CSV table of C-alpha atoms and ligand atoms in Angstrom, one decimal:
chain,number,residue,atom,x,y,z
A,85,MET,CA,-14.3,-42.6,22.8
A,86,PRO,CA,-13.9,-39.3,24.4
A,87,VAL,CA,-13.0,-36.2,22.3
A,88,LEU,CA,-11.0,-34.7,25.1
A,89,THR,CA,-7.9,-36.8,25.5
A,90,PRO,CA,-5.0,-36.6,28.0
A,91,ALA,CA,-1.9,-35.3,26.2
A,92,GLU,CA,0.2,-38.0,28.0
A,93,LEU,CA,-0.9,-40.6,25.5
A,94,TRP,CA,0.3,-38.4,22.6
A,95,GLU,CA,3.5,-37.7,24.4
A,96,LYS,CA,4.1,-41.4,24.8
A,97,THR,CA,3.7,-42.1,21.1
A,98,GLY,CA,5.7,-39.0,20.2
A,99,ARG,CA,3.2,-37.7,17.7
A,100,ASP,CA,3.4,-34.0,17.5
A,101,TYR,CA,1.7,-32.1,14.8
A,102,PRO,CA,0.7,-28.4,14.4
A,103,GLU,CA,-2.8,-29.5,13.4
A,104,ILE,CA,-3.6,-30.9,16.8
A,105,PHE,CA,-5.6,-28.7,19.1
A,106,ARG,CA,-4.0,-28.5,22.5
A,107,LEU,CA,-5.4,-27.1,25.7
A,108,GLU,CA,-4.8,-27.0,29.4
A,109,ASP,CA,-7.4,-27.5,32.2
A,110,ARG,CA,-7.5,-25.2,35.2
A,111,THR,CA,-4.9,-27.3,37.1
A,112,GLY,CA,-2.5,-27.0,34.2
A,113,ARG,CA,-2.9,-30.6,33.0
A,114,ASN,CA,-2.5,-30.9,29.2
A,115,PHE,CA,-5.1,-32.3,26.8
A,116,VAL,CA,-5.6,-32.6,23.1
A,117,LEU,CA,-8.6,-32.6,20.9
A,118,PRO,CA,-7.4,-35.3,18.5
A,119,MET,CA,-8.3,-35.7,14.8
A,120,THR,CA,-7.7,-39.5,15.0
A,121,HIS,CA,-7.9,-42.0,17.9
A,122,GLU,CA,-5.0,-44.4,17.6
A,123,GLU,CA,-3.6,-43.4,21.0
A,124,THR,CA,-7.0,-43.7,22.8
A,125,VAL,CA,-8.0,-47.0,21.2
A,126,THR,CA,-4.6,-48.6,21.6
A,127,PHE,CA,-4.6,-47.5,25.3
A,128,HIS,CA,-7.9,-49.3,25.8
A,129,ALA,CA,-6.7,-52.3,23.8
A,130,ARG,CA,-4.4,-53.0,26.8
A,131,GLU,CA,-7.4,-54.9,28.2
A,132,ILE,CA,-6.6,-57.6,25.6
A,133,GLN,CA,-4.7,-60.3,27.4
A,134,SER,CA,-4.5,-63.3,25.2
A,135,TYR,CA,-4.1,-64.3,21.6
A,136,ARG,CA,-7.5,-66.1,22.1
A,137,GLN,CA,-9.1,-62.6,22.2
A,138,LEU,CA,-7.7,-61.7,18.8
A,139,PRO,CA,-8.4,-60.4,16.2
A,140,GLN,CA,-10.5,-57.5,17.3
A,141,ILE,CA,-11.8,-54.6,15.3
A,142,LEU,CA,-13.2,-51.6,17.2
A,143,TYR,CA,-15.0,-48.7,15.5
A,144,HIS,CA,-16.9,-45.6,16.3
A,145,PHE,CA,-18.4,-42.5,14.7
A,146,SER,CA,-17.1,-39.5,16.5
A,147,ILE,CA,-16.4,-35.8,16.4
A,148,LYS,CA,-12.8,-35.0,15.5
A,149,ASP,CA,-11.1,-31.7,15.6
A,150,ARG,CA,-8.2,-30.3,13.6
A,151,ASP,CA,-6.4,-27.0,13.9
A,152,GLU,CA,-6.7,-26.5,10.2
A,153,PRO,CA,-4.4,-23.7,9.0
A,154,ARG,CA,-6.7,-22.5,6.3
A,155,PRO,CA,-10.3,-23.4,7.3
A,156,ARG,CA,-13.1,-22.9,4.9
A,157,GLY,CA,-16.8,-23.3,4.9
A,158,GLY,CA,-18.6,-26.3,3.4
A,159,LEU,CA,-17.6,-29.8,4.3
A,160,LEU,CA,-14.0,-30.1,3.2
A,161,ARG,CA,-11.5,-28.0,5.1
A,162,VAL,CA,-13.2,-27.7,8.5
A,163,ARG,CA,-12.0,-27.6,12.0
A,164,GLU,CA,-14.6,-30.0,13.4
A,165,PHE,CA,-16.0,-33.0,11.6
A,166,ILE,CA,-17.4,-36.5,12.1
A,167,MET,CA,-15.3,-39.5,11.2
A,168,LYS,CA,-16.0,-43.2,11.1
A,169,ASP,CA,-12.8,-44.8,12.2
A,170,SER,CA,-12.0,-48.3,13.0
A,171,TYR,CA,-8.9,-50.0,14.5
A,172,SER,CA,-7.8,-53.6,14.1
A,173,PHE,CA,-5.6,-55.5,16.5
A,174,ASP,CA,-4.0,-58.8,15.5
A,175,ARG,CA,-1.4,-61.3,16.6
A,176,ASP,CA,0.9,-60.8,13.7
A,177,GLU,CA,1.5,-59.3,10.2
A,178,GLU,CA,-0.6,-62.0,8.6
A,179,GLY,CA,-3.6,-61.2,10.7
A,180,LEU,CA,-3.1,-57.5,10.1
A,181,SER,CA,-3.1,-58.1,6.3
A,182,ARG,CA,-6.4,-59.9,6.7
A,183,SER,CA,-8.0,-57.1,8.7
A,184,PHE,CA,-6.6,-54.6,6.2
A,185,GLU,CA,-8.0,-56.5,3.3
A,186,LEU,CA,-11.5,-56.8,4.9
A,187,HIS,CA,-11.6,-53.1,5.4
A,188,ARG,CA,-10.4,-52.5,1.8
A,189,GLN,CA,-13.2,-54.6,0.4
A,190,ALA,CA,-15.8,-53.1,2.8
A,191,TYR,CA,-14.7,-49.6,1.7
A,192,HIS,CA,-15.2,-50.5,-1.9
A,193,ARG,CA,-18.7,-51.7,-1.2
A,194,ILE,CA,-19.5,-48.6,0.9
A,195,PHE,CA,-18.3,-46.1,-1.7
A,196,GLU,CA,-20.1,-48.0,-4.5
A,197,ARG,CA,-23.3,-48.0,-2.6
A,198,CYS,CA,-22.9,-44.2,-2.0
A,199,GLY,CA,-22.8,-43.9,-5.8
A,200,LEU,CA,-19.4,-42.3,-5.9
A,201,GLU,CA,-16.8,-42.5,-8.7
A,202,PHE,CA,-13.6,-43.3,-6.8
A,203,TYR,CA,-10.1,-44.7,-7.1
A,204,GLU,CA,-8.2,-46.7,-4.6
A,205,VAL,CA,-4.7,-45.4,-4.7
A,206,ALA,CA,-1.4,-45.8,-3.0
A,207,ALA,CA,-1.0,-42.9,-0.6
A,208,GLU,CA,1.4,-41.1,1.7
A,209,PRO,CA,0.8,-42.2,5.3
A,210,GLY,CA,1.7,-38.7,6.5
A,211,ILE,CA,1.1,-38.1,10.2
A,212,MET,CA,-0.3,-41.6,10.8
A,213,GLY,CA,3.2,-42.9,10.4
A,214,GLY,CA,2.1,-46.2,8.9
A,215,ARG,CA,4.1,-48.3,6.6
A,216,GLU,CA,1.5,-49.1,4.0
A,217,SER,CA,-1.5,-47.0,3.2
A,218,GLN,CA,-4.2,-46.7,0.6
A,219,GLY,CA,-6.4,-43.7,0.0
A,220,PHE,CA,-9.8,-43.5,-1.7
A,221,LEU,CA,-9.9,-40.5,-4.0
A,222,CYS,CA,-12.9,-39.2,-5.8
A,223,PRO,CA,-12.4,-36.9,-8.9
A,224,SER,CA,-14.3,-33.7,-8.1
A,225,GLY,CA,-14.5,-30.1,-9.1
A,226,SER,CA,-13.1,-29.1,-5.8
A,227,GLY,CA,-10.9,-30.9,-3.4
A,228,GLU,CA,-7.4,-30.8,-1.8
A,229,ASN,CA,-5.9,-33.9,-3.3
A,230,THR,CA,-4.5,-34.4,-6.8
A,231,LEU,CA,-5.3,-37.8,-8.3
A,232,VAL,CA,-2.8,-39.0,-10.9
A,233,THR,CA,-4.1,-41.7,-13.3
A,234,CYS,CA,-2.7,-43.3,-16.4
A,235,GLU,CA,-4.8,-42.7,-19.5
A,236,ARG,CA,-4.7,-46.5,-20.1
A,237,GLY,CA,-6.1,-47.2,-16.7
A,238,ASP,CA,-3.3,-49.3,-15.2
A,239,TYR,CA,-2.0,-46.7,-12.6
A,240,ALA,CA,-3.6,-44.4,-10.0
A,241,ALA,CA,-1.9,-42.7,-7.1
A,242,ASP,CA,-2.1,-39.6,-5.0
A,243,ILE,CA,0.3,-36.9,-6.4
A,244,GLU,CA,2.1,-37.0,-3.0
A,245,ILE,CA,3.7,-40.4,-3.9
A,246,ALA,CA,2.9,-40.7,-7.6
A,247,ARG,CA,5.8,-41.6,-9.9
A,248,GLY,CA,6.0,-40.3,-13.4
A,249,VAL,CA,8.6,-40.7,-16.1
A,250,PRO,CA,9.5,-37.3,-17.7
A,251,ARG,CA,11.1,-36.9,-21.1
A,252,VAL,CA,14.8,-37.5,-21.5
A,253,PRO,CA,16.8,-34.2,-21.5
A,254,ASP,CA,18.6,-33.0,-24.6
A,255,PHE,CA,22.1,-33.3,-23.1
A,256,PRO,CA,25.0,-31.2,-24.4
A,257,GLU,CA,28.3,-33.0,-25.3
A,258,ARG,CA,29.9,-34.9,-22.5
A,259,ARG,CA,32.7,-33.3,-20.6
A,260,GLU,CA,35.7,-35.0,-18.9
A,261,ALA,CA,35.5,-32.7,-15.9
A,262,PRO,CA,33.1,-29.9,-14.7
A,263,GLU,CA,33.7,-26.6,-16.4
A,264,LYS,CA,33.2,-23.3,-14.7
A,265,VAL,CA,31.0,-20.8,-16.5
A,266,GLU,CA,30.2,-17.2,-15.6
A,267,THR,CA,26.5,-16.6,-15.3
A,268,PRO,CA,26.2,-13.0,-13.9
A,269,GLY,CA,22.8,-12.0,-12.5
A,270,VAL,CA,21.2,-15.4,-13.4
A,271,THR,CA,18.8,-16.6,-10.7
A,272,THR,CA,16.2,-18.6,-12.5
A,273,ILE,CA,16.4,-21.9,-14.4
A,274,GLU,CA,14.8,-20.3,-17.5
A,275,ALA,CA,17.4,-17.5,-17.6
A,276,LEU,CA,20.2,-20.0,-17.0
A,277,ALA,CA,19.0,-22.3,-19.8
A,278,GLU,CA,18.6,-19.4,-22.2
A,279,LEU,CA,22.0,-17.9,-21.4
A,280,LEU,CA,23.9,-21.2,-21.8
A,281,GLY,CA,21.7,-22.4,-24.7
A,282,VAL,CA,21.0,-25.7,-22.9
A,283,ASP,CA,17.8,-27.6,-22.3
A,284,ALA,CA,16.3,-26.7,-18.9
A,285,ALA,CA,15.9,-30.4,-18.3
A,286,ALA,CA,19.7,-30.8,-18.4
A,287,THR,CA,20.1,-28.4,-15.5
A,288,SER,CA,19.6,-29.0,-11.8
A,289,LYS,CA,18.0,-27.0,-9.1
A,290,ALA,CA,19.3,-27.0,-5.5
A,291,MET,CA,17.0,-26.6,-2.6
A,292,PRO,CA,18.6,-26.2,0.8
A,293,VAL,CA,16.3,-27.3,3.7
A,294,VAL,CA,16.7,-27.5,7.4
A,295,LYS,CA,15.4,-30.5,9.3
A,296,THR,CA,13.6,-30.1,12.7
A,297,ASP,CA,16.9,-31.1,14.5
A,298,GLY,CA,18.7,-28.2,12.7
A,299,THR,CA,20.6,-30.2,10.2
A,300,LEU,CA,20.9,-28.6,6.8
A,301,VAL,CA,20.4,-30.9,3.8
A,302,LEU,CA,20.7,-30.0,0.1
A,303,GLY,CA,17.8,-31.3,-2.0
A,304,LEU,CA,18.6,-31.5,-5.7
A,305,VAL,CA,16.1,-32.0,-8.6
A,306,ARG,CA,16.2,-31.5,-12.3
A,307,GLY,CA,15.9,-27.9,-13.4
A,308,ASP,CA,12.4,-28.4,-14.9
A,309,ASP,CA,11.1,-30.3,-11.9
A,310,ARG,CA,9.7,-29.3,-8.5
A,311,LEU,CA,10.8,-30.9,-5.2
A,312,SER,CA,7.9,-32.9,-3.7
A,313,GLU,CA,7.5,-31.8,-0.1
A,314,SER,CA,5.7,-35.0,0.8
A,315,LYS,CA,8.3,-37.3,-0.7
A,316,MET,CA,11.1,-35.3,0.9
A,317,LEU,CA,9.3,-35.6,4.2
A,318,GLY,CA,9.2,-39.4,3.8
A,319,VAL,CA,12.9,-39.5,2.8
A,320,LEU,CA,14.2,-37.2,5.6
A,321,GLY,CA,11.9,-38.8,8.2
A,322,SER,CA,11.5,-35.4,9.7
A,323,GLY,CA,9.7,-32.1,9.1
A,324,PHE,CA,11.8,-29.4,7.3
A,325,ARG,CA,11.7,-25.8,6.2
A,326,PRO,CA,13.6,-23.9,3.5
A,327,ALA,CA,17.0,-22.6,4.7
A,328,THR,CA,17.2,-18.9,5.4
A,329,ASP,CA,19.4,-16.6,3.3
A,330,ASP,CA,21.9,-16.4,6.2
A,331,GLU,CA,22.0,-20.1,6.7
A,332,ILE,CA,22.6,-20.5,2.9
A,333,ARG,CA,25.4,-18.0,2.8
A,334,ASN,CA,27.1,-19.4,6.0
A,335,THR,CA,27.0,-23.0,4.7
A,336,PHE,CA,27.7,-22.6,1.0
A,337,GLY,CA,29.4,-19.2,0.7
A,338,ALA,CA,27.0,-18.2,-2.0
A,339,ASP,CA,23.4,-17.1,-2.6
A,340,GLY,CA,20.5,-19.4,-3.2
A,341,GLY,CA,20.7,-19.0,-7.0
A,342,SER,CA,24.2,-20.4,-7.3
A,343,LEU,CA,24.1,-23.5,-5.3
A,344,GLY,CA,25.2,-27.0,-6.4
A,345,PRO,CA,26.2,-30.4,-5.0
A,346,VAL,CA,29.9,-30.2,-5.9
A,347,GLY,CA,32.3,-29.8,-2.9
A,348,VAL,CA,29.6,-29.2,-0.3
A,349,SER,CA,29.9,-30.5,3.3
A,350,VAL,CA,26.2,-31.2,3.8
A,351,GLU,CA,24.2,-34.3,2.9
A,352,VAL,CA,22.9,-34.1,-0.7
A,353,VAL,CA,19.6,-35.8,-1.4
A,354,ALA,CA,19.2,-35.9,-5.2
A,355,ASP,CA,16.4,-37.0,-7.3
A,356,GLU,CA,17.1,-40.4,-8.9
A,357,LEU,CA,16.8,-38.9,-12.4
A,358,LEU,CA,20.1,-37.1,-11.7
A,359,ARG,CA,22.0,-40.4,-11.3
A,360,ASP,CA,22.8,-40.6,-15.0
A,361,GLY,CA,23.9,-37.9,-17.3
A,362,GLN,CA,25.7,-34.6,-17.0
A,363,TYR,CA,23.9,-31.5,-15.6
A,364,VAL,CA,24.5,-27.8,-15.2
A,365,THR,CA,24.7,-27.0,-11.5
A,366,GLY,CA,25.4,-24.0,-9.4
A,367,ALA,CA,29.1,-23.5,-8.5
A,368,ASN,CA,28.5,-22.3,-4.9
A,369,ARG,CA,30.0,-19.0,-6.0
A,370,ASP,CA,27.8,-16.1,-6.8
A,371,GLY,CA,27.4,-15.6,-10.6
A,372,TRP,CA,29.0,-18.9,-11.5
A,373,HIS,CA,27.7,-22.3,-12.6
A,374,LEU,CA,29.3,-25.6,-13.5
A,375,LEU,CA,28.8,-27.5,-16.8
A,376,GLY,CA,29.0,-31.2,-17.2
A,377,VAL,CA,28.5,-32.2,-13.5
A,378,GLU,CA,28.2,-36.0,-13.1
A,379,ALA,CA,26.9,-37.8,-10.0
A,380,GLY,CA,29.4,-40.3,-8.6
A,381,ARG,CA,32.4,-38.7,-10.4
A,382,ASP,CA,31.9,-35.1,-9.1
A,383,TYR,CA,29.7,-35.5,-6.1
A,384,GLU,CA,28.1,-38.1,-3.8
A,385,ALA,CA,24.4,-38.1,-3.0
A,386,ARG,CA,21.6,-40.2,-1.6
A,387,PHE,CA,19.4,-40.8,-4.6
A,388,GLU,CA,15.7,-40.9,-4.0
A,389,ASP,CA,12.4,-40.2,-5.8
A,390,ILE,CA,11.8,-36.6,-4.6
A,391,ARG,CA,10.4,-35.0,-7.7
A,392,GLU,CA,6.7,-34.0,-8.1
A,393,PRO,CA,5.3,-35.7,-11.1
A,394,ARG,CA,3.9,-33.5,-13.9
A,395,GLU,CA,1.0,-33.8,-16.2
A,396,GLY,CA,2.1,-35.5,-19.4
A,397,ASP,CA,4.8,-37.6,-17.7
A,398,VAL,CA,4.8,-41.2,-18.9
A,399,CYS,CA,3.2,-43.8,-16.6
A,400,PRO,CA,5.5,-45.9,-14.5
A,401,GLU,CA,3.7,-49.1,-15.6
A,402,CYS,CA,3.2,-48.5,-19.3
A,403,GLU,CA,3.8,-46.1,-22.2
A,404,GLY,CA,0.6,-44.1,-21.4
A,405,ARG,CA,0.4,-40.5,-20.3
A,406,LEU,CA,-0.4,-39.4,-16.8
A,407,HIS,CA,-3.5,-37.4,-16.3
A,408,PHE,CA,-4.1,-35.1,-13.2
A,409,GLN,CA,-7.5,-34.4,-11.6
A,410,THR,CA,-8.5,-32.5,-8.4
A,411,ALA,CA,-10.0,-35.0,-6.0
A,412,ILE,CA,-11.5,-35.4,-2.6
A,413,GLU,CA,-10.2,-38.1,-0.2
A,414,VAL,CA,-13.1,-39.9,1.3
A,415,GLY,CA,-11.3,-42.7,3.1
A,416,HIS,CA,-7.8,-43.8,4.0
A,417,ILE,CA,-6.6,-47.2,5.4
A,418,PHE,CA,-3.3,-47.8,7.2
A,419,LYS,CA,-1.2,-50.6,8.4
A,420,PHE,CA,0.8,-49.3,11.4
A,421,GLY,CA,2.0,-52.5,13.0
A,422,THR,CA,3.4,-51.9,16.4
A,423,ARG,CA,3.8,-48.1,15.9
A,424,TYR,CA,1.3,-47.4,18.8
A,425,SER,CA,1.2,-50.6,20.8
A,426,LYS,CA,4.9,-50.5,21.6
A,427,PRO,CA,5.0,-47.0,23.2
A,428,LEU,CA,1.7,-47.6,24.9
A,429,GLU,CA,2.7,-51.1,26.0
A,430,ALA,CA,-0.4,-52.8,24.6
A,431,THR,CA,0.7,-56.4,24.7
A,432,PHE,CA,-0.9,-59.9,24.7
A,433,LEU,CA,0.3,-63.3,25.6
A,434,ASP,CA,0.8,-65.4,22.5
A,435,GLU,CA,0.2,-69.1,22.0
A,436,ASP,CA,4.0,-69.7,22.6
A,437,GLY,CA,3.7,-68.1,26.0
A,438,LYS,CA,5.6,-65.0,24.9
A,439,GLU,CA,4.4,-61.4,25.5
A,440,LYS,CA,4.1,-59.6,22.2
A,441,SER,CA,2.9,-56.2,21.0
A,442,LEU,CA,-0.5,-56.0,19.3
A,443,VAL,CA,-0.2,-55.5,15.5
A,444,GLY,CA,-2.6,-52.7,14.4
A,445,GLY,CA,-4.2,-51.0,11.5
A,446,SER,CA,-6.5,-48.0,11.3
A,447,TYR,CA,-9.2,-47.2,8.8
A,448,GLY,CA,-11.2,-44.0,8.4
A,449,ILE,CA,-14.1,-42.6,6.4
A,450,GLY,CA,-15.2,-39.0,6.4
A,451,PRO,CA,-19.0,-38.9,6.1
A,452,GLY,CA,-18.9,-35.2,5.4
A,453,ARG,CA,-16.5,-35.7,2.6
A,454,VAL,CA,-18.6,-38.5,1.2
A,455,MET,CA,-21.5,-36.0,1.1
A,456,ALA,CA,-19.4,-33.3,-0.4
A,457,THR,CA,-18.3,-35.7,-3.1
A,458,ALA,CA,-21.8,-36.9,-3.9
A,459,VAL,CA,-22.8,-33.2,-4.3
A,460,GLU,CA,-19.8,-32.4,-6.5
A,461,GLN,CA,-20.1,-35.4,-8.7
A,462,GLY,CA,-23.9,-35.5,-8.9
A,463,HIS,CA,-25.3,-32.0,-9.1
A,464,ASP,CA,-26.9,-30.3,-12.0
A,465,GLU,CA,-27.7,-26.6,-12.7
A,466,ASN,CA,-30.8,-26.8,-10.5
A,467,GLY,CA,-29.1,-28.2,-7.4
A,468,ILE,CA,-28.1,-31.4,-5.7
A,469,VAL,CA,-28.9,-34.9,-7.0
A,470,TRP,CA,-28.5,-37.2,-4.0
A,471,PRO,CA,-27.7,-40.9,-4.5
A,472,ARG,CA,-30.5,-42.8,-2.8
A,473,ALA,CA,-28.2,-44.4,-0.2
A,474,ILE,CA,-27.2,-41.2,1.5
A,475,ALA,CA,-30.0,-38.8,0.6
A,476,PRO,CA,-31.3,-37.0,3.7
A,477,TYR,CA,-34.8,-37.9,2.5
A,478,ASP,CA,-35.9,-40.5,-0.1
A,479,VAL,CA,-39.1,-38.8,-1.1
A,480,HIS,CA,-40.0,-35.1,-1.3
A,481,VAL,CA,-43.8,-34.8,-1.3
A,482,ILE,CA,-45.1,-31.5,-2.5
A,483,SER,CA,-48.6,-30.4,-1.6
A,484,LEU,CA,-49.8,-27.8,-4.0
A,485,ASP,CA,-52.9,-25.7,-3.5
A,486,ALA,CA,-52.5,-25.3,0.3
A,487,GLY,CA,-56.0,-24.0,0.5
A,488,SER,CA,-57.6,-27.2,-0.6
A,489,ASP,CA,-58.4,-29.7,2.2
A,490,GLU,CA,-58.6,-32.5,-0.3
A,491,VAL,CA,-55.1,-31.9,-1.6
A,492,ARG,CA,-53.7,-31.6,1.9
A,493,ALA,CA,-55.4,-34.8,3.0
A,494,ILE,CA,-54.1,-36.8,0.0
A,495,ALA,CA,-50.6,-35.4,0.3
A,496,GLU,CA,-50.5,-36.3,4.0
A,497,SER,CA,-51.8,-39.8,3.4
A,498,VAL,CA,-49.3,-40.3,0.5
A,499,ALA,CA,-46.5,-39.2,2.8
A,500,ALA,CA,-47.8,-41.4,5.6
A,501,SER,CA,-47.9,-44.5,3.5
A,502,LEU,CA,-44.4,-43.9,2.1
A,503,ASP,CA,-43.2,-43.4,5.7
A,504,GLU,CA,-44.9,-46.7,6.6
A,505,ALA,CA,-43.2,-48.4,3.7
A,506,GLY,CA,-39.8,-47.4,5.2
A,507,ASP,CA,-39.0,-44.3,3.2
A,508,ASP,CA,-37.8,-41.1,4.8
A,509,VAL,CA,-40.3,-38.5,3.7
A,510,LEU,CA,-40.1,-34.7,3.5
A,511,LEU,CA,-43.6,-33.1,3.2
A,512,ASP,CA,-43.7,-29.6,1.8
A,513,ASP,CA,-47.1,-28.2,2.8
A,514,ARG,CA,-46.0,-24.5,2.9
A,515,ASP,CA,-48.3,-21.9,1.5
A,516,GLN,CA,-46.0,-20.9,-1.4
A,517,ARG,CA,-46.2,-20.7,-5.2
A,518,PRO,CA,-45.6,-24.0,-7.0
A,519,GLY,CA,-42.6,-22.6,-8.9
A,520,GLU,CA,-40.8,-21.9,-5.6
A,521,LYS,CA,-41.6,-25.3,-4.2
A,522,PHE,CA,-40.3,-27.1,-7.3
A,523,ALA,CA,-37.1,-25.0,-7.3
A,524,ASP,CA,-36.6,-25.8,-3.6
A,525,ALA,CA,-37.2,-29.5,-4.3
A,526,ASP,CA,-34.6,-29.5,-7.1
A,527,LEU,CA,-32.1,-27.6,-5.0
A,528,MET,CA,-32.4,-30.1,-2.1
A,529,GLY,CA,-32.2,-33.0,-4.5
A,530,CYS,CA,-34.1,-35.8,-2.8
A,531,PRO,CA,-34.1,-38.7,-5.2
A,532,LEU,CA,-37.9,-39.0,-5.6
A,533,ARG,CA,-40.6,-36.3,-5.8
A,534,VAL,CA,-44.3,-36.7,-5.6
A,535,THR,CA,-46.5,-33.7,-6.4
A,536,VAL,CA,-50.1,-33.6,-5.2
A,537,GLY,CA,-52.3,-31.0,-6.8
A,538,LYS,CA,-55.9,-30.3,-7.7
A,539,LYS,CA,-55.4,-30.9,-11.4
A,540,SER,CA,-54.1,-34.4,-11.3
A,541,LEU,CA,-56.4,-35.4,-8.4
A,542,GLU,CA,-59.3,-35.0,-10.8
A,543,ASP,CA,-58.1,-38.2,-12.3
A,544,GLY,CA,-57.3,-39.7,-8.9
A,545,ALA,CA,-53.6,-39.4,-9.8
A,546,VAL,CA,-50.4,-37.6,-8.6
A,547,ASP,CA,-47.3,-36.5,-10.5
A,548,VAL,CA,-44.1,-38.3,-9.7
A,549,ARG,CA,-40.5,-37.9,-11.0
A,550,GLU,CA,-37.0,-39.0,-10.2
A,551,ARG,CA,-34.6,-36.1,-9.4
A,552,ALA,CA,-32.0,-37.5,-11.8
A,553,ALA,CA,-34.5,-37.8,-14.7
A,554,THR,CA,-36.5,-35.1,-16.4
A,555,GLY,CA,-40.3,-34.9,-16.8
A,556,ASP,CA,-43.2,-36.1,-14.7
A,557,GLU,CA,-45.1,-39.3,-14.8
A,558,ARG,CA,-48.6,-39.6,-13.6
A,559,VAL,CA,-49.5,-42.5,-11.3
A,560,ARG,CA,-52.6,-43.3,-9.2
A,561,ALA,CA,-52.3,-42.0,-5.7
A,562,SER,CA,-52.7,-45.5,-4.4
A,563,ASP,CA,-49.7,-46.7,-6.5
A,564,VAL,CA,-47.2,-44.2,-5.2
A,565,VAL,CA,-45.7,-46.6,-2.7
A,566,LYS,CA,-45.2,-49.3,-5.3
A,567,TRP,CA,-43.6,-46.7,-7.7
A,568,ALA,CA,-41.2,-45.6,-4.9
A,569,VAL,CA,-40.2,-49.1,-3.9
A,570,GLU,CA,-39.3,-49.9,-7.5
A,571,ARG,CA,-36.9,-47.0,-7.7
B,603,ZN,ZN1,-0.1,-46.9,-17.6
């Protein structure tokens, strides 16, 4: 698939994201450098004419680009990277489910063979716009995702959609109607809770946001919670930004610190925790709050799960506690149905003679991320410890005593026989001190190491070791291939 893609395809599907590189050729025609190929592949899938040609799965390894807002070095947050992505096309939802399941199982086998510790989790489709998606997250010292797992092992999710059950607030006595209370100069939940002597969890926090179409919406979460941007994005079905001070004053007649859901003219999207119980809210008047505000009685709202879960919340499946870990996402699979085939008019003639839209899914693995994860999860203080399946070289052969013809000849012949046996071999025949060579070998982390030197050769032997183990073994030079094959 080409990297340079006509922007028309993206205009047809209406995907428009700030992370997409855009450019113009000399005639003014627009192009994109996409980070994913649904448009391109679906466009070509228009070649499919009949149900008899289905299902189909197309895949490629390709360069992708992404206008990453905060690019970094290394292999994680980069602007250009290689992806394995595949795309399935089926007649119907049932077929899609089968293609999705095949990928899911294949991804498990791939990540197991790569030696990674990983979790398959429910994930936020994000810009892919799918209905159902699963991510593959690997706990790691660095990473951009947060993996939420239950201590009892029955729940795992990306924080973007994870659900947690927080403690029940310590509610004050119930009121028959909201009661105004003066709260001069109070702008934070902590200060509010302290002044009124109430539990912060029995207060609410209002977050006015503006959708891309300009509509202002009031988000409402419990005082001790944070609004989850990803969940809000899913609920609103549109990008959004925080409202400006002017927009807030014009709409509510008060500053941001005194907002609440009672008597407002805008849509209120409230976290479902707020459905029951009475909460302290802003009074939409500077320096005032309301006590005893009750959903349904005092205001109407659309109730959705929009809170960000917190460490220590209770698992949605059991009584266990939720645990948070930094993680790297190495793969993601999506069911997108007719999301792309409809706008791109990728249809086929079904058995009943009717023209139907192809039903699709897409599936991606980031090889660079797999490597980064292997390094993060497998290193020790001396360097990388590559899993055999993805090591750049299987065997690192070190030739000591560069001046000795015998040593060099044996090292070269050992390397040649390993190569012949199918291993990828790195031969270090540099004229350097042994300590340096050993340190470099540890740093590079090839799974197996063979050291050829004068000393061991006196017995016709060489020293071998596995990178993950400590200590050398001595084997006959003629047995090195056998030793390597057994590992
Ligand atoms: Zn649980």
